[in-house]
PDB file of C-alpha atoms in Angstrom:
ATOM      1  CA  MET A   1      -4.709  20.153  21.152  1.00  0.00           C
ATOM      2  CA  ASN A   2      -6.359  22.792  21.630  1.00  0.00           C
ATOM      3  CA  LEU A   3      -9.714  22.973  24.607  1.00  0.00           C
ATOM      4  CA  ARG A   4     -12.482  23.104  21.746  1.00  0.00           C
ATOM      5  CA  ASP A   5     -11.137  19.632  20.735  1.00  0.00           C
ATOM      6  CA  LYS A   6     -10.162  18.091  24.105  1.00  0.00           C
ATOM      7  CA  LEU A   7     -14.246  19.629  25.140  1.00  0.00           C
ATOM      8  CA  ARG A   8     -15.408  17.934  22.272  1.00  0.00           C
ATOM      9  CA  GLY A   9     -13.404  14.298  23.101  1.00  0.00           C
ATOM     10  CA  LEU A  10     -14.670  14.288  26.235  1.00  0.00           C
ATOM     11  CA  LEU A  11     -18.529  14.554  25.375  1.00  0.00           C
ATOM     12  CA  VAL A  12     -18.394  11.970  22.393  1.00  0.00           C
ATOM     13  CA  ARG A  13     -16.573   9.631  25.506  1.00  0.00           C
ATOM     14  CA  VAL A  14     -19.716  10.669  27.356  1.00  0.00           C
ATOM     15  CA  TYR A  15     -21.924   9.784  24.944  1.00  0.00           C
ATOM     16  CA  ALA A  16     -20.271   6.468  23.903  1.00  0.00           C
ATOM     17  CA  ARG A  17     -20.534   5.117  27.121  1.00  0.00           C
ATOM     18  CA  ARG A  18     -24.266   6.033  27.208  1.00  0.00           C
ATOM     19  CA  VAL A  19     -24.902   4.308  24.158  1.00  0.00           C
ATOM     20  CA  GLU A  20     -22.840   1.641  25.252  1.00  0.00           C
ATOM     21  CA  GLY A  21     -24.808   1.729  28.657  1.00  0.00           C
ATOM     22  CA  HIS A  22     -28.560   0.758  26.648  1.00  0.00           C
ATOM     23  CA  LEU A  23     -27.000  -1.818  24.245  1.00  0.00           C
ATOM     24  CA  ASP A  24     -28.723  -5.001  24.050  1.00  0.00           C
ATOM     25  CA  HIS A  25     -26.119  -7.628  23.719  1.00  0.00           C
ATOM     26  CA  ALA A  26     -28.554 -10.175  22.654  1.00  0.00           C
ATOM     27  CA  GLN A  27     -29.409  -8.207  19.697  1.00  0.00           C
ATOM     28  CA  VAL A  28     -25.549  -8.016  18.483  1.00  0.00           C
ATOM     29  CA  PRO A  29     -24.332  -9.159  15.179  1.00  0.00           C
ATOM     30  CA  LYS A  30     -22.814 -12.289  15.824  1.00  0.00           C
ATOM     31  CA  HIS A  31     -21.137 -11.706  11.862  1.00  0.00           C
ATOM     32  CA  ILE A  32     -19.906  -8.124  11.008  1.00  0.00           C
ATOM     33  CA  GLY A  33     -18.792  -7.488   7.049  1.00  0.00           C
ATOM     34  CA  VAL A  34     -16.503  -4.611   6.874  1.00  0.00           C
ATOM     35  CA  ILE A  35     -16.148  -2.068   3.827  1.00  0.00           C
ATOM     36  CA  MET A  36     -13.338   0.448   5.329  1.00  0.00           C
ATOM     37  CA  ASP A  37     -13.023   2.912   3.111  1.00  0.00           C
ATOM     38  CA  GLY A  38     -12.119   6.635   2.925  1.00  0.00           C
ATOM     39  CA  ASN A  39      -8.368   5.493   3.490  1.00  0.00           C
ATOM     40  CA  ARG A  40      -7.106   7.448   0.218  1.00  0.00           C
ATOM     41  CA  ARG A  41      -9.631  10.884   1.186  1.00  0.00           C
ATOM     42  CA  TRP A  42      -8.107  10.948   4.449  1.00  0.00           C
ATOM     43  CA  ALA A  43      -5.001  11.133   3.621  1.00  0.00           C
ATOM     44  CA  LYS A  44      -5.900  13.610   1.088  1.00  0.00           C
ATOM     45  CA  ALA A  45      -7.192  15.945   3.411  1.00  0.00           C
ATOM     46  CA  ALA A  46      -4.788  15.398   6.187  1.00  0.00           C
ATOM     47  CA  GLY A  47      -2.836  17.124   3.291  1.00  0.00           C
ATOM     48  CA  SER A  48      -0.412  13.668   3.261  1.00  0.00           C
ATOM     49  CA  THR A  49      -0.014  10.574   1.009  1.00  0.00           C
ATOM     50  CA  THR A  50      -2.235   7.038   0.046  1.00  0.00           C
ATOM     51  CA  VAL A  51       0.152   5.544   1.140  1.00  0.00           C
ATOM     52  CA  HIS A  52       0.032   7.293   5.275  1.00  0.00           C
ATOM     53  CA  GLY A  53      -3.232   7.015   4.598  1.00  0.00           C
ATOM     54  CA  HIS A  54      -3.600   2.633   4.241  1.00  0.00           C
ATOM     55  CA  ARG A  55      -1.103   3.008   7.472  1.00  0.00           C
ATOM     56  CA  ALA A  56      -3.736   4.534   9.355  1.00  0.00           C
ATOM     57  CA  GLY A  57      -6.377   2.684   8.124  1.00  0.00           C
ATOM     58  CA  ALA A  58      -4.376  -0.481   9.045  1.00  0.00           C
ATOM     59  CA  GLU A  59      -3.958   0.241  12.529  1.00  0.00           C
ATOM     60  CA  LYS A  60      -7.483   0.742  13.026  1.00  0.00           C
ATOM     61  CA  ILE A  61      -8.138  -2.563  12.727  1.00  0.00           C
ATOM     62  CA  GLU A  62      -6.558  -3.806  15.344  1.00  0.00           C
ATOM     63  CA  GLU A  63      -9.183  -1.281  17.754  1.00  0.00           C
ATOM     64  CA  PHE A  64     -12.293  -2.266  15.876  1.00  0.00           C
ATOM     65  CA  LEU A  65     -11.796  -5.911  16.647  1.00  0.00           C
ATOM     66  CA  GLY A  66     -11.179  -4.781  19.912  1.00  0.00           C
ATOM     67  CA  TRP A  67     -15.025  -3.035  20.206  1.00  0.00           C
ATOM     68  CA  CYS A  68     -15.935  -5.936  18.687  1.00  0.00           C
ATOM     69  CA  SER A  69     -14.570  -8.611  20.847  1.00  0.00           C
ATOM     70  CA  GLU A  70     -16.450  -6.230  23.936  1.00  0.00           C
ATOM     71  CA  THR A  71     -19.616  -6.638  22.337  1.00  0.00           C
ATOM     72  CA  ASP A  72     -19.867 -10.421  21.602  1.00  0.00           C
ATOM     73  CA  VAL A  73     -19.328 -10.124  18.069  1.00  0.00           C
ATOM     74  CA  GLU A  74     -18.316 -13.593  16.785  1.00  0.00           C
ATOM     75  CA  VAL A  75     -16.500 -13.113  13.248  1.00  0.00           C
ATOM     76  CA  VAL A  76     -15.905 -10.268  11.386  1.00  0.00           C
ATOM     77  CA  THR A  77     -14.983  -9.937   8.097  1.00  0.00           C
ATOM     78  CA  LEU A  78     -12.883  -7.641   6.721  1.00  0.00           C
ATOM     79  CA  TRP A  79     -12.218  -6.497   2.922  1.00  0.00           C
ATOM     80  CA  LEU A  80      -8.816  -5.241   2.900  1.00  0.00           C
ATOM     81  CA  LEU A  81      -7.618  -6.221  -0.958  1.00  0.00           C
ATOM     82  CA  SER A  82     -10.511  -6.209  -3.806  1.00  0.00           C
ATOM     83  CA  THR A  83     -10.014  -8.263  -7.466  1.00  0.00           C
ATOM     84  CA  ASP A  84     -10.042  -4.215  -8.941  1.00  0.00           C
ATOM     85  CA  ASN A  85      -7.749  -2.900  -6.359  1.00  0.00           C
ATOM     86  CA  PHE A  86      -5.914  -4.587  -8.754  1.00  0.00           C
ATOM     87  CA  ASP A  87      -5.851  -1.892 -11.607  1.00  0.00           C
ATOM     88  CA  ARG A  88      -4.127   0.404  -9.302  1.00  0.00           C
ATOM     89  CA  PRO A  89      -0.844   2.154 -10.323  1.00  0.00           C
ATOM     90  CA  GLN A  90       2.099   0.204  -9.236  1.00  0.00           C
ATOM     91  CA  ASP A  91       3.383   2.512  -6.660  1.00  0.00           C
ATOM     92  CA  GLU A  92       0.809   2.230  -4.499  1.00  0.00           C
ATOM     93  CA  LEU A  93      -0.609  -1.211  -4.902  1.00  0.00           C
ATOM     94  CA  VAL A  94       2.690  -2.100  -3.673  1.00  0.00           C
ATOM     95  CA  PRO A  95       2.822  -1.084  -0.560  1.00  0.00           C
ATOM     96  CA  LEU A  96      -0.613  -1.523  -0.021  1.00  0.00           C
ATOM     97  CA  LEU A  97       0.431  -5.466  -0.111  1.00  0.00           C
ATOM     98  CA  GLY A  98       3.614  -4.615   1.971  1.00  0.00           C
ATOM     99  CA  ILE A  99       0.583  -3.322   4.115  1.00  0.00           C
ATOM    100  CA  ILE A 100      -1.913  -5.761   4.133  1.00  0.00           C
ATOM    101  CA  GLU A 101       0.491  -8.029   5.127  1.00  0.00           C
ATOM    102  CA  ASP A 102       1.990  -6.560   7.898  1.00  0.00           C
ATOM    103  CA  VAL A 103      -1.782  -6.538   9.075  1.00  0.00           C
ATOM    104  CA  VAL A 104      -2.164 -10.348   8.312  1.00  0.00           C
ATOM    105  CA  ARG A 105       1.469 -10.863  10.708  1.00  0.00           C
ATOM    106  CA  ALA A 106      -0.550  -8.814  13.299  1.00  0.00           C
ATOM    107  CA  LEU A 107      -3.379 -10.654  13.406  1.00  0.00           C
ATOM    108  CA  ALA A 108      -1.604 -14.070  13.597  1.00  0.00           C
ATOM    109  CA  ALA A 109       0.848 -12.925  16.630  1.00  0.00           C
ATOM    110  CA  ASP A 110      -2.114 -10.735  18.347  1.00  0.00           C
ATOM    111  CA  GLY A 111      -3.251 -14.220  19.968  1.00  0.00           C
ATOM    112  CA  ARG A 112      -7.148 -13.344  20.130  1.00  0.00           C
ATOM    113  CA  TRP A 113      -7.845 -14.295  16.732  1.00  0.00           C
ATOM    114  CA  ARG A 114      -8.400 -16.328  13.896  1.00  0.00           C
ATOM    115  CA  VAL A 115      -7.335 -15.786  10.730  1.00  0.00           C
ATOM    116  CA  HIS A 116      -9.401 -17.267   7.513  1.00  0.00           C
ATOM    117  CA  HIS A 117      -8.699 -15.690   4.254  1.00  0.00           C
ATOM    118  CA  VAL A 118     -11.000 -14.930   1.540  1.00  0.00           C
ATOM    119  CA  GLY A 119     -10.488 -14.206  -1.483  1.00  0.00           C
ATOM    120  CA  THR A 120      -8.882 -16.095  -4.879  1.00  0.00           C
ATOM    121  CA  ARG A 121      -5.276 -17.114  -3.345  1.00  0.00           C
ATOM    122  CA  ASP A 122      -3.771 -16.911  -6.521  1.00  0.00           C
ATOM    123  CA  LEU A 123      -4.148 -13.551  -8.046  1.00  0.00           C
ATOM    124  CA  LEU A 124      -1.464 -12.581  -4.845  1.00  0.00           C
ATOM    125  CA  PRO A 125       2.030 -12.141  -4.554  1.00  0.00           C
ATOM    126  CA  GLN A 126       3.758 -15.664  -3.569  1.00  0.00           C
ATOM    127  CA  GLN A 127       4.533 -14.082  -0.258  1.00  0.00           C
ATOM    128  CA  MET A 128       1.988 -13.181   0.870  1.00  0.00           C
ATOM    129  CA  GLN A 129       0.489 -16.437  -0.058  1.00  0.00           C
ATOM    130  CA  THR A 130       3.092 -18.295   2.372  1.00  0.00           C
ATOM    131  CA  THR A 131       1.911 -15.144   5.194  1.00  0.00           C
ATOM    132  CA  LEU A 132      -1.987 -16.200   4.306  1.00  0.00           C
ATOM    133  CA  LYS A 133      -1.159 -19.956   5.529  1.00  0.00           C
ATOM    134  CA  GLU A 134       1.438 -19.407   8.373  1.00  0.00           C
ATOM    135  CA  ALA A 135      -1.085 -17.285  10.391  1.00  0.00           C
ATOM    136  CA  GLU A 136      -4.087 -19.306   9.370  1.00  0.00           C
ATOM    137  CA  GLU A 137      -1.993 -22.377  10.546  1.00  0.00           C
ATOM    138  CA  ALA A 138      -0.505 -20.568  13.736  1.00  0.00           C
ATOM    139  CA  THR A 139      -4.471 -19.141  14.970  1.00  0.00           C
ATOM    140  CA  ALA A 140      -6.341 -22.455  13.754  1.00  0.00           C
ATOM    141  CA  HIS A 141      -6.427 -23.317  18.178  1.00  0.00           C
ATOM    142  CA  VAL A 142      -7.780 -19.574  18.986  1.00  0.00           C
ATOM    143  CA  ASP A 143     -10.793 -19.507  20.566  1.00  0.00           C
ATOM    144  CA  GLY A 144     -11.859 -15.812  19.604  1.00  0.00           C
ATOM    145  CA  ILE A 145     -13.167 -13.913  16.791  1.00  0.00           C
ATOM    146  CA  LEU A 146     -12.963 -15.265  13.345  1.00  0.00           C
ATOM    147  CA  VAL A 147     -11.709 -13.336  11.753  1.00  0.00           C
ATOM    148  CA  ASN A 148     -12.094 -13.075   7.436  1.00  0.00           C
ATOM    149  CA  VAL A 149      -9.498 -11.396   5.888  1.00  0.00           C
ATOM    150  CA  ALA A 150     -10.675 -10.536   2.248  1.00  0.00           C
ATOM    151  CA  ILE A 151      -7.558 -10.106  -0.005  1.00  0.00           C
ATOM    152  CA  GLY A 152      -8.348 -10.556  -3.553  1.00  0.00           C
ATOM    153  CA  TYR A 153     -11.161 -10.485  -3.247  1.00  0.00           C
ATOM    154  CA  GLY A 154     -14.802  -9.933  -5.578  1.00  0.00           C
ATOM    155  CA  GLY A 155     -18.144 -10.812  -4.745  1.00  0.00           C
ATOM    156  CA  ARG A 156     -18.586 -12.277  -8.435  1.00  0.00           C
ATOM    157  CA  GLN A 157     -15.556 -13.990  -8.574  1.00  0.00           C
ATOM    158  CA  GLU A 158     -16.382 -16.064  -5.178  1.00  0.00           C
ATOM    159  CA  ILE A 159     -19.180 -17.640  -6.875  1.00  0.00           C
ATOM    160  CA  ALA A 160     -17.683 -18.040 -10.555  1.00  0.00           C
ATOM    161  CA  ASP A 161     -14.996 -19.859  -7.938  1.00  0.00           C
ATOM    162  CA  ALA A 162     -17.829 -21.848  -6.169  1.00  0.00           C
ATOM    163  CA  VAL A 163     -19.480 -23.315  -8.716  1.00  0.00           C
ATOM    164  CA  ARG A 164     -16.595 -23.757  -9.988  1.00  0.00           C
ATOM    165  CA  SER A 165     -15.406 -26.270  -6.946  1.00  0.00           C
ATOM    166  CA  MET A 166     -18.619 -27.457  -6.573  1.00  0.00           C
ATOM    167  CA  LEU A 167     -18.262 -29.176 -10.288  1.00  0.00           C
ATOM    168  CA  LEU A 168     -15.069 -30.141  -9.484  1.00  0.00           C
ATOM    169  CA  GLU A 169     -16.193 -31.973  -6.515  1.00  0.00           C
ATOM    170  CA  ALA A 170     -19.049 -33.836  -8.515  1.00  0.00           C
ATOM    171  CA  ALA A 171     -16.291 -34.713 -11.366  1.00  0.00           C
ATOM    172  CA  GLY A 172     -14.356 -36.172  -8.582  1.00  0.00           C
ATOM    173  CA  ARG A 173     -16.970 -38.803  -7.932  1.00  0.00           C
ATOM    174  CA  GLY A 174     -17.750 -39.470 -11.052  1.00  0.00           C
ATOM    175  CA  SER A 175     -21.186 -37.995 -11.782  1.00  0.00           C
ATOM    176  CA  SER A 176     -22.637 -37.651 -14.706  1.00  0.00           C
ATOM    177  CA  ILE A 177     -23.344 -33.831 -15.912  1.00  0.00           C
ATOM    178  CA  GLU A 178     -27.404 -35.242 -15.310  1.00  0.00           C
ATOM    179  CA  ASP A 179     -26.780 -35.979 -11.850  1.00  0.00           C
ATOM    180  CA  VAL A 180     -25.470 -32.118 -11.652  1.00  0.00           C
ATOM    181  CA  ILE A 181     -27.308 -30.540 -12.370  1.00  0.00           C
ATOM    182  CA  GLU A 182     -31.442 -32.829 -10.623  1.00  0.00           C
ATOM    183  CA  ALA A 183     -28.477 -31.957  -7.569  1.00  0.00           C
ATOM    184  CA  VAL A 184     -27.167 -28.317  -7.915  1.00  0.00           C
ATOM    185  CA  ASP A 185     -29.784 -26.220  -5.144  1.00  0.00           C
ATOM    186  CA  VAL A 186     -28.766 -22.655  -3.389  1.00  0.00           C
ATOM    187  CA  ASP A 187     -27.629 -24.792  -0.280  1.00  0.00           C
ATOM    188  CA  MET A 188     -24.832 -26.548  -2.627  1.00  0.00           C
ATOM    189  CA  ILE A 189     -23.697 -23.691  -4.054  1.00  0.00           C
ATOM    190  CA  GLY A 190     -23.224 -21.596  -0.589  1.00  0.00           C
ATOM    191  CA  ARG A 191     -21.133 -24.757   1.087  1.00  0.00           C
ATOM    192  CA  HIS A 192     -18.901 -24.225  -2.029  1.00  0.00           C
ATOM    193  CA  LEU A 193     -18.417 -19.689  -0.797  1.00  0.00           C
ATOM    194  CA  TYR A 194     -15.062 -18.817   0.551  1.00  0.00           C
ATOM    195  CA  THR A 195     -16.983 -18.477   3.951  1.00  0.00           C
ATOM    196  CA  GLY A 196     -19.226 -21.434   3.070  1.00  0.00           C
ATOM    197  CA  ASP A 197     -18.864 -22.990   6.595  1.00  0.00           C
ATOM    198  CA  GLN A 198     -20.451 -19.380   8.681  1.00  0.00           C
ATOM    199  CA  PRO A 199     -22.218 -17.530   9.106  1.00  0.00           C
ATOM    200  CA  ASP A 200     -23.935 -15.072   6.461  1.00  0.00           C
ATOM    201  CA  PRO A 201     -23.082 -11.603   7.760  1.00  0.00           C
ATOM    202  CA  ASP A 202     -25.853 -10.022  10.322  1.00  0.00           C
ATOM    203  CA  LEU A 203     -24.307  -6.456   9.444  1.00  0.00           C
ATOM    204  CA  VAL A 204     -22.465  -5.112   6.776  1.00  0.00           C
ATOM    205  CA  ILE A 205     -20.565  -1.414   7.396  1.00  0.00           C
ATOM    206  CA  ARG A 206     -19.210   0.493   4.903  1.00  0.00           C
ATOM    207  CA  THR A 207     -17.503   3.343   5.634  1.00  0.00           C
ATOM    208  CA  SER A 208     -16.792   6.899   3.610  1.00  0.00           C
ATOM    209  CA  GLY A 209     -20.679   7.578   3.101  1.00  0.00           C
ATOM    210  CA  GLU A 210     -20.393   5.718  -0.011  1.00  0.00           C
ATOM    211  CA  GLN A 211     -24.003   3.911  -0.519  1.00  0.00           C
ATOM    212  CA  ARG A 212     -23.314   0.464  -2.046  1.00  0.00           C
ATOM    213  CA  LEU A 213     -21.420  -2.809  -1.529  1.00  0.00           C
ATOM    214  CA  SER A 214     -19.211  -2.769  -4.468  1.00  0.00           C
ATOM    215  CA  GLY A 215     -19.542  -6.511  -4.757  1.00  0.00           C
ATOM    216  CA  PHE A 216     -18.756  -7.191  -1.238  1.00  0.00           C
ATOM    217  CA  MET A 217     -20.104 -10.709  -0.451  1.00  0.00           C
ATOM    218  CA  LEU A 218     -22.922 -11.186  -3.081  1.00  0.00           C
ATOM    219  CA  TRP A 219     -24.089 -14.613  -2.416  1.00  0.00           C
ATOM    220  CA  GLN A 220     -24.099 -13.727   1.466  1.00  0.00           C
ATOM    221  CA  THR A 221     -25.766 -10.715   2.021  1.00  0.00           C
ATOM    222  CA  ALA A 222     -29.099 -11.282   1.078  1.00  0.00           C
ATOM    223  CA  HIS A 223     -30.261 -10.417   4.098  1.00  0.00           C
ATOM    224  CA  SER A 224     -28.013  -8.358   5.844  1.00  0.00           C
ATOM    225  CA  GLU A 225     -28.786  -5.278   7.231  1.00  0.00           C
ATOM    226  CA  TYR A 226     -26.437  -2.116   5.976  1.00  0.00           C
ATOM    227  CA  TYR A 227     -24.910   1.043   7.331  1.00  0.00           C
ATOM    228  CA  PHE A 228     -23.358   3.521   6.091  1.00  0.00           C
ATOM    229  CA  CYS A 229     -20.995   6.063   7.537  1.00  0.00           C
ATOM    230  CA  GLU A 230     -20.014   9.580   6.500  1.00  0.00           C
ATOM    231  CA  VAL A 231     -16.451   8.906   8.638  1.00  0.00           C
ATOM    232  CA  PHE A 232     -13.498   7.776   6.909  1.00  0.00           C
ATOM    233  CA  TRP A 233     -12.320   4.518   7.668  1.00  0.00           C
ATOM    234  CA  PRO A 234      -8.755   5.413  10.043  1.00  0.00           C
ATOM    235  CA  ALA A 235     -11.029   8.642  12.190  1.00  0.00           C
ATOM    236  CA  PHE A 236     -14.279   5.782  12.001  1.00  0.00           C
ATOM    237  CA  ARG A 237     -14.336   5.862  16.070  1.00  0.00           C
ATOM    238  CA  LYS A 238     -15.657   4.034  19.299  1.00  0.00           C
ATOM    239  CA  VAL A 239     -18.775   5.805  18.689  1.00  0.00           C
ATOM    240  CA  ASP A 240     -19.975   5.948  15.218  1.00  0.00           C
ATOM    241  CA  PHE A 241     -19.285   1.394  15.718  1.00  0.00           C
ATOM    242  CA  LEU A 242     -21.942   2.004  18.672  1.00  0.00           C
ATOM    243  CA  ARG A 243     -23.855   3.156  16.714  1.00  0.00           C
ATOM    244  CA  ALA A 244     -24.257   0.823  13.986  1.00  0.00           C
ATOM    245  CA  LEU A 245     -25.102  -1.613  16.607  1.00  0.00           C
ATOM    246  CA  ARG A 246     -28.027   0.199  18.075  1.00  0.00           C
ATOM    247  CA  ASP A 247     -28.909   0.840  14.450  1.00  0.00           C
ATOM    248  CA  TYR A 248     -28.559  -2.830  14.062  1.00  0.00           C
ATOM    249  CA  ALA A 249     -30.800  -3.694  17.157  1.00  0.00           C
ATOM    250  CA  ALA A 250     -33.332  -1.059  16.337  1.00  0.00           C
ATOM    251  CA  ARG A 251     -34.782  -3.206  13.375  1.00  0.00           C
ATOM    252  CA  HIS A 252     -37.103  -5.597  12.597  1.00  0.00           C
ATOM    253  CA  ARG A 253     -35.652  -8.143  10.114  1.00  0.00           C
ATOM    254  CA  ARG A 254     -38.000 -10.058   7.910  1.00  0.00           C
ATOM    255  CA  TYR A 255     -35.707 -12.141   5.791  1.00  0.00           C
ATOM    256  CA  GLY A 256     -38.003 -11.439   2.487  1.00  0.00           C
ATOM    257  CA  GLY A 257     -41.123 -12.159   4.522  1.00  0.00           C
TER     258      GLY A 257
END
């Protein structure tokens, strides 16, 4: 590392401490959703492979959760694999699934996080399903940040699954279709989402400069604030995270009012 890079790093750390010092913890979002975008473009820019980009993105997760724990965040949803990602070439998808499985194991072994899967589990390989089940069971007692790992996740699929779950529950009670029609409302559907017993995201962060949700938590983010960051996920820094929190704290949330 040359002198210029060292100086730049020092200035960034000083600036991050300044931003953190002015951060009002009472205004910190309780639930943050993260669309971790840009692994492949980061790798291409670095002259490396796609697999290396995904590994670098995976290594960023523990650091990010550490920042969240320092600022009183209670729930984090990490979008690790969408339903659309299954269309990727097998030579990319297979290593990516292995990397994600390693992430889940590492989160469970860490001891600080409570792991919860959100997504359609039936779409995943059997080994991945087993890993997710074991991680949830092993961390059920942990009194730390609830980490939703969104794997095999799609926002439209979640709503479809919620409606299906709601209808199956009604059928199990012997309810008629007329009874279901009379009873259904937004709260009922909300209770059957993958995150039915959790608060909705206050803030959604997307890296890489893309300014769209791409189907991320379509129901839950109706009143969320969004923060779009130019940097690729593997290069996401604490100062970028603190800027997102500062930007969120400066907004006046109206919830449609």
